[in-house]
Amino acid sequence: MELTATTNLDASDSMDAALVDGEGPVIGLDADGTDEAIVGENATLDVTISNSGNASDEVNVGVVIGGENIENTTVSLDAGEEWSNSYDYTSD
């Protein structure tokens, strides 16, 4: 089963530049799911988006589980703020 969590960051975004100059948002993504699940068993995907920079930012968040779009939202994060959500699903 495919589990996907994405943000609006792409290859052209330079995280290093934000880290070096100390200005602007620094967005991080952490996704953690059930290690093993038997077919038909309930499982959970935990997603956390964090802003460890010193400026606020809006982040597009998308979550896809088993090919189904579960979440597609924009989250506004102030400096030092996190957004977290858990998604329960049945494995197939």
mmCIF file of C-alpha atoms in Angstrom:
data_model
loop_
_atom_site.group_PDB
_atom_site.id
_atom_site.type_symbol
_atom_site.label_atom_id
_atom_site.label_comp_id
_atom_site.label_asym_id
_atom_site.label_seq_id
_atom_site.Cartn_x
_atom_site.Cartn_y
_atom_site.Cartn_z
ATOM 1 C CA MET A 1 0.000 0.000 0.000
ATOM 2 C CA GLU A 2 1.350 3.405 -0.939
ATOM 3 C CA LEU A 3 1.508 6.094 1.760
ATOM 4 C CA THR A 4 2.449 9.582 0.618
ATOM 5 C CA ALA A 5 2.723 12.913 2.411
ATOM 6 C CA THR A 6 3.820 15.992 0.469
ATOM 7 C CA THR A 7 4.399 19.710 0.872
ATOM 8 C CA ASN A 8 4.659 22.462 -1.726
ATOM 9 C CA LEU A 9 8.473 22.392 -1.588
ATOM 10 C CA ASP A 10 10.210 21.232 -4.754
ATOM 11 C CA ALA A 11 13.750 20.615 -5.969
ATOM 12 C CA SER A 12 14.253 24.293 -6.780
ATOM 13 C CA ASP A 13 13.567 25.356 -3.168
ATOM 14 C CA SER A 14 16.834 25.881 -1.322
ATOM 15 C CA MET A 15 16.591 24.775 2.289
ATOM 16 C CA ASP A 16 20.337 25.433 2.710
ATOM 17 C CA ALA A 17 19.927 29.132 1.905
ATOM 18 C CA ALA A 18 17.363 29.521 4.681
ATOM 19 C CA LEU A 19 19.654 27.696 7.080
ATOM 20 C CA VAL A 20 22.745 29.721 6.166
ATOM 21 C CA ASP A 21 21.276 33.213 6.273
ATOM 22 C CA GLY A 22 18.966 32.512 9.230
ATOM 23 C CA GLU A 23 16.032 34.315 7.628
ATOM 24 C CA GLY A 24 12.700 32.976 6.486
ATOM 25 C CA PRO A 25 10.819 29.783 7.179
ATOM 26 C CA VAL A 26 12.462 26.353 7.309
ATOM 27 C CA ILE A 27 9.767 23.761 6.645
ATOM 28 C CA GLY A 28 10.179 20.123 7.688
ATOM 29 C CA LEU A 29 8.017 17.068 6.992
ATOM 30 C CA ASP A 30 7.833 13.970 9.202
ATOM 31 C CA ALA A 31 5.555 11.060 8.324
ATOM 32 C CA ASP A 32 5.397 7.868 10.388
ATOM 33 C CA GLY A 33 3.106 4.936 9.700
ATOM 34 C CA THR A 34 2.337 1.535 11.122
ATOM 35 C CA ASP A 35 5.406 -0.684 10.502
ATOM 36 C CA GLU A 36 3.458 -3.793 9.518
ATOM 37 C CA ALA A 37 -0.240 -4.375 8.987
ATOM 38 C CA ILE A 38 -2.172 -7.490 8.043
ATOM 39 C CA VAL A 39 -4.595 -7.071 5.129
ATOM 40 C CA GLY A 40 -7.855 -5.730 6.517
ATOM 41 C CA GLU A 41 -6.181 -4.519 9.717
ATOM 42 C CA ASN A 42 -6.467 -0.914 10.889
ATOM 43 C CA ALA A 43 -3.316 1.207 10.686
ATOM 44 C CA THR A 44 -2.343 4.843 11.257
ATOM 45 C CA LEU A 45 -0.251 7.427 9.407
ATOM 46 C CA ASP A 46 0.993 10.349 11.537
ATOM 47 C CA VAL A 47 2.070 13.487 9.656
ATOM 48 C CA THR A 48 3.830 16.508 11.167
ATOM 49 C CA ILE A 49 4.791 19.674 9.296
ATOM 50 C CA SER A 50 7.103 22.010 11.230
ATOM 51 C CA ASN A 51 8.525 25.485 10.718
ATOM 52 C CA SER A 52 11.883 25.766 12.479
ATOM 53 C CA GLY A 53 12.708 29.067 10.773
ATOM 54 C CA ASN A 54 12.108 32.572 12.039
ATOM 55 C CA ALA A 55 9.261 33.637 9.716
ATOM 56 C CA SER A 56 5.750 32.409 9.032
ATOM 57 C CA ASP A 57 4.812 30.516 5.875
ATOM 58 C CA GLU A 58 1.861 28.843 4.188
ATOM 59 C CA VAL A 59 2.429 25.203 3.243
ATOM 60 C CA ASN A 60 0.295 23.067 0.941
ATOM 61 C CA VAL A 61 -0.150 19.638 2.529
ATOM 62 C CA GLY A 62 -1.305 16.572 0.612
ATOM 63 C CA VAL A 63 -1.753 13.059 1.992
ATOM 64 C CA VAL A 64 -2.448 10.047 -0.249
ATOM 65 C CA ILE A 65 -3.150 6.584 1.164
ATOM 66 C CA GLY A 66 -3.545 3.664 -1.225
ATOM 67 C CA GLY A 67 -4.002 6.020 -4.171
ATOM 68 C CA GLU A 68 -6.829 7.941 -2.457
ATOM 69 C CA ASN A 69 -6.386 11.664 -1.764
ATOM 70 C CA ILE A 70 -7.074 11.891 1.990
ATOM 71 C CA GLU A 71 -5.901 15.458 2.717
ATOM 72 C CA ASN A 72 -5.281 18.465 0.515
ATOM 73 C CA THR A 73 -5.086 21.669 2.527
ATOM 74 C CA THR A 74 -3.035 24.793 3.106
ATOM 75 C CA VAL A 75 -1.544 25.232 6.577
ATOM 76 C CA SER A 76 -0.271 28.552 7.920
ATOM 77 C CA LEU A 77 2.695 28.061 10.262
ATOM 78 C CA ASP A 78 4.281 30.764 12.381
ATOM 79 C CA ALA A 79 7.976 30.497 13.290
ATOM 80 C CA GLY A 80 8.498 27.528 15.621
ATOM 81 C CA GLU A 81 4.998 26.172 15.032
ATOM 82 C CA GLU A 82 3.931 22.629 14.062
ATOM 83 C CA TRP A 83 0.864 21.118 12.423
ATOM 84 C CA SER A 84 0.085 17.453 13.062
ATOM 85 C CA ASN A 85 -2.640 15.066 12.041
ATOM 86 C CA SER A 86 -3.228 11.318 12.200
ATOM 87 C CA TYR A 87 -4.974 9.330 9.494
ATOM 88 C CA ASP A 88 -6.530 5.944 10.231
ATOM 89 C CA TYR A 89 -6.994 3.521 7.353
ATOM 90 C CA THR A 90 -7.591 -0.156 6.678
ATOM 91 C CA SER A 91 -4.665 -1.873 4.959
ATOM 92 C CA ASP A 92 -5.261 -3.716 1.713
#
